[in-house]
Tab-separated table of C-alpha atoms in Angstrom:
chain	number	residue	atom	x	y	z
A	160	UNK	CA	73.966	64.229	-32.433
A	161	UNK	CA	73.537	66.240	-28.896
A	162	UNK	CA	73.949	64.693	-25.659
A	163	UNK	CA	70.047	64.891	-25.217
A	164	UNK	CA	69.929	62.362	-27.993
A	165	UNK	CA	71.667	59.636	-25.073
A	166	UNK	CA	68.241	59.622	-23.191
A	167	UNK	CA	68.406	59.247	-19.363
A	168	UNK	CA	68.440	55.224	-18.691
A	169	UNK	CA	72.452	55.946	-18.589
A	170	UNK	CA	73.032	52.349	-19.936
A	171	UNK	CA	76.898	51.464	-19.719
A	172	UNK	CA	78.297	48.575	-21.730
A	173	UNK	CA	81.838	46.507	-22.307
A	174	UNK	CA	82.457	45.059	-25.510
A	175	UNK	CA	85.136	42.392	-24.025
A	176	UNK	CA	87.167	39.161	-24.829
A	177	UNK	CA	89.068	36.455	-22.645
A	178	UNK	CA	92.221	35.543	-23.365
A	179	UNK	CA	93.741	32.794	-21.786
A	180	UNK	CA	97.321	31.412	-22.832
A	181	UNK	CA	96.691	27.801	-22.897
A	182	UNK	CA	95.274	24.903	-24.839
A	183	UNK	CA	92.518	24.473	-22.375
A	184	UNK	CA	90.984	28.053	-23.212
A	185	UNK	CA	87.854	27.136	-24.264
A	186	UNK	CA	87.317	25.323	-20.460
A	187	UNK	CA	88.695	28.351	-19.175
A	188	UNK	CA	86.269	31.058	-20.617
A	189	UNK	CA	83.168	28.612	-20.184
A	190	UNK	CA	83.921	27.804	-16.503
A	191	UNK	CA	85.023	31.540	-15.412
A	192	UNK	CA	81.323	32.275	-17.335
A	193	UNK	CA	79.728	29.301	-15.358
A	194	UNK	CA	80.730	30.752	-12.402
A	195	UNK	CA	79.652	34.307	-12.926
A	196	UNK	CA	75.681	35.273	-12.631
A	197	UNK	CA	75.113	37.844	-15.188
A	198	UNK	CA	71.414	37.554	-15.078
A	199	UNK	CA	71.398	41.264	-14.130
A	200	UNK	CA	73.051	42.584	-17.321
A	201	UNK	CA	72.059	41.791	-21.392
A	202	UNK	CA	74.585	39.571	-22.872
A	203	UNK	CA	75.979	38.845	-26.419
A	204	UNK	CA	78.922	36.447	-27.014
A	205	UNK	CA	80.587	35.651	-30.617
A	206	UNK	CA	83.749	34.349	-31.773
A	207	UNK	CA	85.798	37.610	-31.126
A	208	UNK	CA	83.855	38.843	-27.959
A	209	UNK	CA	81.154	39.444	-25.513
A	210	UNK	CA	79.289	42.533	-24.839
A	211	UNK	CA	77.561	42.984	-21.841
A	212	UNK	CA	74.910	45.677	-21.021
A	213	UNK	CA	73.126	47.199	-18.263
A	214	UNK	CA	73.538	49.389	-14.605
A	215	UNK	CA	77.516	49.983	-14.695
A	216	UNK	CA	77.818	48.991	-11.815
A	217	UNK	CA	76.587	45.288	-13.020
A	218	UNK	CA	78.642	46.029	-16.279
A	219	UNK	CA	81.512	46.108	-13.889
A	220	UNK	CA	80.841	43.446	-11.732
A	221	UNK	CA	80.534	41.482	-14.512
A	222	UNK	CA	83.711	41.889	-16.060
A	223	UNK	CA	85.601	41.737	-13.100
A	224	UNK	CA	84.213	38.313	-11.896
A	225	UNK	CA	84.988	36.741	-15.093
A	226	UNK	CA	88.301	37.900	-15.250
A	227	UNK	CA	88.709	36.992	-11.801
A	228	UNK	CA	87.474	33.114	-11.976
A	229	UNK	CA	89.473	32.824	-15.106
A	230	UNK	CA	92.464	34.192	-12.977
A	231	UNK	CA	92.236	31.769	-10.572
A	232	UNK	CA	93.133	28.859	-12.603
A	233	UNK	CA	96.706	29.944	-12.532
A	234	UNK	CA	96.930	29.878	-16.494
A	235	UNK	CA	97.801	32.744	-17.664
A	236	UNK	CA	95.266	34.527	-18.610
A	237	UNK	CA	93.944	38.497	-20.400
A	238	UNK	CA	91.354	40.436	-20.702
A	239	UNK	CA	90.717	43.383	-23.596
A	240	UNK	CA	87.754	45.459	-23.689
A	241	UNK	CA	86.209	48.538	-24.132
A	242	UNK	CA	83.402	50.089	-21.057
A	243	UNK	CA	81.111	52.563	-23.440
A	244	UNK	CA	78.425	54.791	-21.846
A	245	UNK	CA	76.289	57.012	-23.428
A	246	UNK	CA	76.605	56.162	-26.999
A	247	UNK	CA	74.117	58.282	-28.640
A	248	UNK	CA	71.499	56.058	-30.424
A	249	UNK	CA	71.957	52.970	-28.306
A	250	UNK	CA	68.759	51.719	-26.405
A	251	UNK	CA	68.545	48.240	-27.035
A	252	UNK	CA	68.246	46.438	-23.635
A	253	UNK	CA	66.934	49.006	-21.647
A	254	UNK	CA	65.228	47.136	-19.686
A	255	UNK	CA	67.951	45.903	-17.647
A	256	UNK	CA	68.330	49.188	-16.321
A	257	UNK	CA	65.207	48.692	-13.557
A	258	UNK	CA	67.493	45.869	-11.880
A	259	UNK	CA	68.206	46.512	-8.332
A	260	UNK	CA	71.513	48.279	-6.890
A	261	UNK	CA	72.467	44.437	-5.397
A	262	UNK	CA	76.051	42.757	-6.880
A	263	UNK	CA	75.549	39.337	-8.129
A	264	UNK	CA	78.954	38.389	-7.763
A	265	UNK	CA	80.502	40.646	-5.339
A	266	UNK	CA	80.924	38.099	-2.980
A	267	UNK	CA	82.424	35.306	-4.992
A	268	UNK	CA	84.930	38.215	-5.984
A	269	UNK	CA	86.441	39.201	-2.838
A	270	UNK	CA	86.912	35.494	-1.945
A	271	UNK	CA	89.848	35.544	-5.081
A	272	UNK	CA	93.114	37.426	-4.096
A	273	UNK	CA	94.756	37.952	-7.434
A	274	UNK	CA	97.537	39.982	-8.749
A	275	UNK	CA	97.605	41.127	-12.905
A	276	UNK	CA	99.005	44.565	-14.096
A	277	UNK	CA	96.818	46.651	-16.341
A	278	UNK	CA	96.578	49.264	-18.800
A	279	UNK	CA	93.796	51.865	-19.451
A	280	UNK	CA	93.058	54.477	-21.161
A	281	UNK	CA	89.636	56.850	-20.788
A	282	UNK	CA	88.066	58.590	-23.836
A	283	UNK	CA	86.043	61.337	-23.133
A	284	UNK	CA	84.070	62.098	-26.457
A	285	UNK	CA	82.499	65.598	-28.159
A	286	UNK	CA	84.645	67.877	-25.832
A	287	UNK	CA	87.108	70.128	-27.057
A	288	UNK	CA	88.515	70.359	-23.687
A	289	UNK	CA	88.691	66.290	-22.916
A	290	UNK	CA	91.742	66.611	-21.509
A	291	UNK	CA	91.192	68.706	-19.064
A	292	UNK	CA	87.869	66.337	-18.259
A	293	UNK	CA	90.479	63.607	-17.607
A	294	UNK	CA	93.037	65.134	-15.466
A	295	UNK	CA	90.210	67.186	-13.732
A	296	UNK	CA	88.144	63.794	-12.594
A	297	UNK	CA	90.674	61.407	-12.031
A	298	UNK	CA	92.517	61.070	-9.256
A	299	UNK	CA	93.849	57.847	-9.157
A	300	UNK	CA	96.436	58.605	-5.872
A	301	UNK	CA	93.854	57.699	-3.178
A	302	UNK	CA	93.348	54.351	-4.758
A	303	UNK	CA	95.320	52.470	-2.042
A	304	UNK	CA	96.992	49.122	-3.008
A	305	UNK	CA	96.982	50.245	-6.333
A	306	UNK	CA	100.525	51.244	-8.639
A	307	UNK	CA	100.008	54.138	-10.782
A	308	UNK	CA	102.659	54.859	-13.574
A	309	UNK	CA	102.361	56.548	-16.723
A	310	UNK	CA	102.898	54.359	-19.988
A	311	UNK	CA	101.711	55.530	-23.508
A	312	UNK	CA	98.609	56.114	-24.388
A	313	UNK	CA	97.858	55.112	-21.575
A	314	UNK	CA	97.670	54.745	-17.664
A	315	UNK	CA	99.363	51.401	-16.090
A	316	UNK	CA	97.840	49.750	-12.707
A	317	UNK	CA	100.003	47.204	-10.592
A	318	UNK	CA	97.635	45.275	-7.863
A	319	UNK	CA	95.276	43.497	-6.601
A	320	UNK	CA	92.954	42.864	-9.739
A	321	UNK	CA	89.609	43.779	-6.799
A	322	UNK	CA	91.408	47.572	-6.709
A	323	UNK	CA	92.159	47.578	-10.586
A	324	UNK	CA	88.744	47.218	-11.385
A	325	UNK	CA	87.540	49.694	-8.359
A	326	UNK	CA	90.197	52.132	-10.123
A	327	UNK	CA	89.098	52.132	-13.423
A	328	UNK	CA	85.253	52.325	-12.482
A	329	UNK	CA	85.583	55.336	-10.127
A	330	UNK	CA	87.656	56.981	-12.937
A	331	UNK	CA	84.915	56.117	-15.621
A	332	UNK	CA	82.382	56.914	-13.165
A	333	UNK	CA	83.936	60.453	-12.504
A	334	UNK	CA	84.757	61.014	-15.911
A	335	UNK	CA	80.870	60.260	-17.022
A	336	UNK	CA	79.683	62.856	-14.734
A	337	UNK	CA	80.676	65.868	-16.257
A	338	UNK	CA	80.583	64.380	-20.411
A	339	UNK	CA	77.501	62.432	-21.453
A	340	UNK	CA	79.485	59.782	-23.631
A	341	UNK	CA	82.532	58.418	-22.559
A	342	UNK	CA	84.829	55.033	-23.677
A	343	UNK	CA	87.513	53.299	-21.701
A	344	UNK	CA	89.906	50.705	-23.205
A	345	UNK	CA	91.562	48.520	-20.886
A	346	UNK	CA	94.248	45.504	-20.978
A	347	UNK	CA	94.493	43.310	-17.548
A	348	UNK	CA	97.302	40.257	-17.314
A	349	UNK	CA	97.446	38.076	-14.648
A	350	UNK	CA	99.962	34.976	-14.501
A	351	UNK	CA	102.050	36.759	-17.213
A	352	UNK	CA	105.608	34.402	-16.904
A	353	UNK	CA	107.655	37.561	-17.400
A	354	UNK	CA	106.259	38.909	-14.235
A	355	UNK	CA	107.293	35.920	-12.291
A	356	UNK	CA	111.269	36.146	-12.063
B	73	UNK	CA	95.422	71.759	-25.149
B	74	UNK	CA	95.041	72.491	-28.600
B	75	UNK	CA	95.543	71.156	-31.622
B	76	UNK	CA	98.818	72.893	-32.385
B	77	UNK	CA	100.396	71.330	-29.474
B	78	UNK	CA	100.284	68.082	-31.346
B	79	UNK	CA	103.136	69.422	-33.840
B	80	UNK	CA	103.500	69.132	-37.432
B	81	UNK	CA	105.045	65.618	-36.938
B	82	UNK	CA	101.585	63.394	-37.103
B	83	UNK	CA	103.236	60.761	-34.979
B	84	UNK	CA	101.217	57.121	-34.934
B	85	UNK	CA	101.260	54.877	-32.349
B	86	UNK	CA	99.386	51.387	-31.388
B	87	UNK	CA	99.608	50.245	-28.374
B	88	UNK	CA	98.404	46.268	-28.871
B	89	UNK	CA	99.074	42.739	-26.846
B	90	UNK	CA	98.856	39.447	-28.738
B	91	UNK	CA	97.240	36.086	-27.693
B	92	UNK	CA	98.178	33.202	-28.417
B	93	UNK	CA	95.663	30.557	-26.844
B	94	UNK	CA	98.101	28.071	-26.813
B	95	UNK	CA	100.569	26.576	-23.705
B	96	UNK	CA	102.870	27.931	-26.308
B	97	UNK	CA	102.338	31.131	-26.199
B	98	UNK	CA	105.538	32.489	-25.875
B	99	UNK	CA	107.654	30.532	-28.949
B	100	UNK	CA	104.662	32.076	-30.802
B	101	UNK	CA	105.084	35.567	-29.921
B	102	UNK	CA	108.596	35.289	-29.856
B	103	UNK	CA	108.133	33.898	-33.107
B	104	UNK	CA	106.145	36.421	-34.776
B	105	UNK	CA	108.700	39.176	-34.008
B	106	UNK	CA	111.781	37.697	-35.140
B	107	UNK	CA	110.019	37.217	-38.643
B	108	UNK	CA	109.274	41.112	-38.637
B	109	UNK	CA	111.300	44.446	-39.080
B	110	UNK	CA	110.621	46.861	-36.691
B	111	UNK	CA	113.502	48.769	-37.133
B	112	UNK	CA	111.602	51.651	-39.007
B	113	UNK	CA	109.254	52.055	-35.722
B	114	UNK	CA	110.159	53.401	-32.230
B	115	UNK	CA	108.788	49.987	-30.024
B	116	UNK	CA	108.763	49.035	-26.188
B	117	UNK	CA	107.550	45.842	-24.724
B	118	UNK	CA	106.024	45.305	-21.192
B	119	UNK	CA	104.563	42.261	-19.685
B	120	UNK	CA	101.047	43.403	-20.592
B	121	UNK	CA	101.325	45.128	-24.150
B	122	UNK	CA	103.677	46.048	-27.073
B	123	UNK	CA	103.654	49.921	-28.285
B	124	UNK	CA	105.147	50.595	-31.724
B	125	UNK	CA	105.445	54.616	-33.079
B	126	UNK	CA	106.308	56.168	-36.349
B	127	UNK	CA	104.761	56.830	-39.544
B	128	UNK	CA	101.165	55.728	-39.857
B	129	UNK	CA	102.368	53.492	-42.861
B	130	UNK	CA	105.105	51.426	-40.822
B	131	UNK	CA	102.962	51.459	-37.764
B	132	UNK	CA	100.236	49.392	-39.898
B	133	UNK	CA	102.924	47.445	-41.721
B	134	UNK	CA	104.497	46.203	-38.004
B	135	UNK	CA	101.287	45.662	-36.448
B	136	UNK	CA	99.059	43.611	-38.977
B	137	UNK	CA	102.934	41.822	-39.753
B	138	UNK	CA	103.236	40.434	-36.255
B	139	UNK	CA	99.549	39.277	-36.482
B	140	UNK	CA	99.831	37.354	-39.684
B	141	UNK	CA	103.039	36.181	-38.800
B	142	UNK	CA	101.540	34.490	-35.532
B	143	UNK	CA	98.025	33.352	-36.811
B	144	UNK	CA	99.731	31.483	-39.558
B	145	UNK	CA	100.856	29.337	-37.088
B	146	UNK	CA	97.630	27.794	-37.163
B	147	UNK	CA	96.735	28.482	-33.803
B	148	UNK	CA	93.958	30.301	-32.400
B	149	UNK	CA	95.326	33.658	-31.941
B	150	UNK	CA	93.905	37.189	-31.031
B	151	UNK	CA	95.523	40.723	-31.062
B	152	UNK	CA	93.342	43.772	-29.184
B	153	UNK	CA	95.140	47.115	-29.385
B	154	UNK	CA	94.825	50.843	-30.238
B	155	UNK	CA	95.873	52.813	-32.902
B	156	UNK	CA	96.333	56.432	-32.093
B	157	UNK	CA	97.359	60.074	-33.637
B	158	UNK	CA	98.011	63.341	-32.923
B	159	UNK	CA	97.534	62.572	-28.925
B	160	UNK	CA	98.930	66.094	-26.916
B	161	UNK	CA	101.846	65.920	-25.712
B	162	UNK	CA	103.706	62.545	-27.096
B	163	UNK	CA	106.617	64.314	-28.698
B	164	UNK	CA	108.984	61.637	-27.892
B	165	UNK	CA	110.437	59.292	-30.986
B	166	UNK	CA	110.100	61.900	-33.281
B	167	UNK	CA	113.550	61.106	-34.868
B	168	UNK	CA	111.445	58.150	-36.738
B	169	UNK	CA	109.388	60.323	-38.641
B	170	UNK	CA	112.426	60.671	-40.962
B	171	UNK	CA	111.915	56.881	-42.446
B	172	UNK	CA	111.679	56.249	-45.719
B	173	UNK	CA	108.090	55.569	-47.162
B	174	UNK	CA	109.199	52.219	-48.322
B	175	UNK	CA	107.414	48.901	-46.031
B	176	UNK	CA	109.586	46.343	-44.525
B	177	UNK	CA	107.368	43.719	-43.971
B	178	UNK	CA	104.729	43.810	-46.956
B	179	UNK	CA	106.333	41.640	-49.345
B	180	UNK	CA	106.049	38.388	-46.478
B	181	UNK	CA	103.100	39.828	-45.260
B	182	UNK	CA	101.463	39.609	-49.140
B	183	UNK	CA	102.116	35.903	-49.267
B	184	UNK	CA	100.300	34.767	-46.058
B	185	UNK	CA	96.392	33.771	-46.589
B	186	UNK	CA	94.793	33.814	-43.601
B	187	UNK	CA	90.794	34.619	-42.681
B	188	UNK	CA	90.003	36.391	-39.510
B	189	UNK	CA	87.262	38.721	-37.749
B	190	UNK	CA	87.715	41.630	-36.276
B	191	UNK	CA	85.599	44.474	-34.400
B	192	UNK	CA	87.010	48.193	-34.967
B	193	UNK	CA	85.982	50.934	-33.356
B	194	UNK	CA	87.089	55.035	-34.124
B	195	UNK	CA	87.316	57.508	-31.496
B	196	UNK	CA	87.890	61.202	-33.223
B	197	UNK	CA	88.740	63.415	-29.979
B	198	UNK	CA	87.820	67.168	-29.173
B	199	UNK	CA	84.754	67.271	-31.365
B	200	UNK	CA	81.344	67.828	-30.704
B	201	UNK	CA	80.155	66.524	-34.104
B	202	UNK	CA	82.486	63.489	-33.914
B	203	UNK	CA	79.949	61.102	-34.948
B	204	UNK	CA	79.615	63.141	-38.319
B	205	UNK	CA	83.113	63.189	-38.463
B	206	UNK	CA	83.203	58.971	-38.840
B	207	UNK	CA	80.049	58.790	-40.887
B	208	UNK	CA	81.161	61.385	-43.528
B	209	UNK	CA	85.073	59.642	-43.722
B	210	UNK	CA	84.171	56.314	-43.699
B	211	UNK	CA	82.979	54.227	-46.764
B	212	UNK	CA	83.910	50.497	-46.285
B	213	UNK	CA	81.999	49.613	-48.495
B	214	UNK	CA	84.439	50.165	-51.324
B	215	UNK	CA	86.768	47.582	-49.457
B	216	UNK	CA	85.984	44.078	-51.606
B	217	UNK	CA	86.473	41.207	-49.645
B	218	UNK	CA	85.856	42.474	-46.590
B	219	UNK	CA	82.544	41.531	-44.967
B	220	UNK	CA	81.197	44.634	-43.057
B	221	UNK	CA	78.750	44.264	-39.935
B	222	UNK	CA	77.431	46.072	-37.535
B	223	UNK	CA	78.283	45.233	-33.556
B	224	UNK	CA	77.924	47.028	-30.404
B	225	UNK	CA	80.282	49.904	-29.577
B	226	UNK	CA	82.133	48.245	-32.876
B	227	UNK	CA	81.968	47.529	-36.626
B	228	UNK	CA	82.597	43.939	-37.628
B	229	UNK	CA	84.794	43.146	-40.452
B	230	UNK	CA	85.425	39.488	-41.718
B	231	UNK	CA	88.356	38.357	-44.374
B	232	UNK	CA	91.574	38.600	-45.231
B	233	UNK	CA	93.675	39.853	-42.348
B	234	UNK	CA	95.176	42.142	-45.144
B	235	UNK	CA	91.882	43.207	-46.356
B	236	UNK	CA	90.805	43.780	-42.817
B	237	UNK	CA	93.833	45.815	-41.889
B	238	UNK	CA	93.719	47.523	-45.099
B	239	UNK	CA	89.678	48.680	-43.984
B	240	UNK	CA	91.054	49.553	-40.766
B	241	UNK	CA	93.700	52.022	-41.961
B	242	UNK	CA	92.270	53.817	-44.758
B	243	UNK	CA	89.035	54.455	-41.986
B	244	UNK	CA	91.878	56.168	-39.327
B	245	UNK	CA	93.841	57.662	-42.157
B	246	UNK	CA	90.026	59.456	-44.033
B	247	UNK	CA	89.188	60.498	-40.134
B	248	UNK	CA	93.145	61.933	-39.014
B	249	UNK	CA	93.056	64.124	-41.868
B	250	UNK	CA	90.068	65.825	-40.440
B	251	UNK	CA	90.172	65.514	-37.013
B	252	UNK	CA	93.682	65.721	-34.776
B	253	UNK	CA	93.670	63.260	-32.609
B	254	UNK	CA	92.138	60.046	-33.509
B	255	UNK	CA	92.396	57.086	-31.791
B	256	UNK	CA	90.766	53.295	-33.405
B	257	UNK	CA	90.588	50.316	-31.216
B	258	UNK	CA	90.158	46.959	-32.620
B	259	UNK	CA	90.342	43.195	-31.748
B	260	UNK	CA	91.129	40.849	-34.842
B	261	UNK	CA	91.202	36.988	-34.116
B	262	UNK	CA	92.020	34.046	-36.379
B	263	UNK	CA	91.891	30.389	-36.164
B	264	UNK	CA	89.019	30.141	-33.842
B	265	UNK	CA	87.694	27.053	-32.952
B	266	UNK	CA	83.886	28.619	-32.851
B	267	UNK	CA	84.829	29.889	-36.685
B	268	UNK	CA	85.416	25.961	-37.914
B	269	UNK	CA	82.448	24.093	-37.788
């Protein structure tokens, strides 16, 4: 496998699921997804997660406006997942990649003010020097409203979950610049009761 | 970075949250850990994950433990983490790597039955052929009962949870000894309502 074998559509994806803490959690993940347009992106849901596919910046959207509505009902709620771009041999759903630059649910989102702490970690892949591709791309300082600390394995964010997201997709976007494939895993908690003392 | 930096130690880690999708979320997590020893791994707890480090064998043991111990609650419950080796740098905890090879927690773990599925993926770092490097180590299909499939970004196992984990650590174990740092990220969920009809 080379990088030339990734093609140039530049799909992104996030293989995701939506944990909420609570009997109600089926209500929970079907209203946040009732509320969230993601007629710009492919979708897949099963009974351990959904992927969604397309321009990252819908991939993105996305994610963060179904975390966000699920948020918002005060339960505690999580989200894991995994963004993915460039994975060599995957061109399935390619044709969501003509959609137009326009965020379905950008405006829905900024109407939610919502705190959740967050972990991530990015993956550059097929580089001997991926390290250095990390700490040469990110700099996660100018972020404003955003905590940075270091936790293992990984990199924590304390904020508003608007800037999380807008952290971790400038990061991924950097990253994807200079290395064709790239993975990010990511754990977001909002409502947590031990962050509530 | 190189890959002597990483010492001759061969530290694992996962870094993994469980969900409980239940208003009683925390008895169940609170639960799950009191039934299991952890006193042969290094562990720290946050509001949004647990991480556990040691020997790849107690590392397993802890982690698929606390899952079992949790889903046989009979609640729908979910664990997403990452398993991870050989990452540059982590040095700390090293003092566990002088455990005994013996598991604390497979003798309970052996008598819970419990059917779950679970998407796995494995990330071998600082390789340009590191999609060889899975294909040639991995052969699941010498696990019996465990259900392989394919997913996006993922493969999907179904079974036992012991089966499952079992898959999942003989694939990072085949890849580590190749490759230096490795990491695996996987969601396993049991109990799901979707799963019962």
């Amino acid at each position: 496998m080379n990088n030339n074998s990734c093609g140039p559509s530049r799909i992104a994806g996030c293989q995701f699921t939506l944990f909420p803490m609570s009997e109600k959690f089926v209500d929970i993940i079907l209203g946040a997804i009732e509320e969230v347009d993601t007629s710009k992106v492919w979708k897949d849901t099963d009974d351990v997660s959904t992927c969604v596919r397309g321009r990252m910046g819908h991939v993105f959207d996305v994610t963060k406006a179904i975390f966000l509505h699920a948020a918002k009902t005060g339960e505690h709620v999580a989200m894991s997942g995994t963004f993915s771009i460039g994975c060599p041999g995957d061109t399935e759903a390619d044709s969501y990649m003509d959609e137009s630059d326009q965020l379905l649910n950008e405006e829905k989102s900024q109407a939610i003010s919502q705190q959740a702490g967050c972990k991530f970690s990015l993956y550059p892949m097929g580089r001997e020097d991926y390290m250095d591709a990390i700490y040469e791309q990110i700099d996660l300082s100018k972020h404003r409203g955003v905590e940075v600390s270091h936790a293992h394995y990984a990199t924590r964010l304390d904020g508003d979950v608007k800037d999380i997201f807008e952290a971790m997709h400038q990061s991924f976007d950097s990253v994807q610049e200079k290395v064709s494939h790239v993975t990010m895993t990511f754990t977001i908690s909002a409502n947590s009761p031990s962050n509530q003392s």
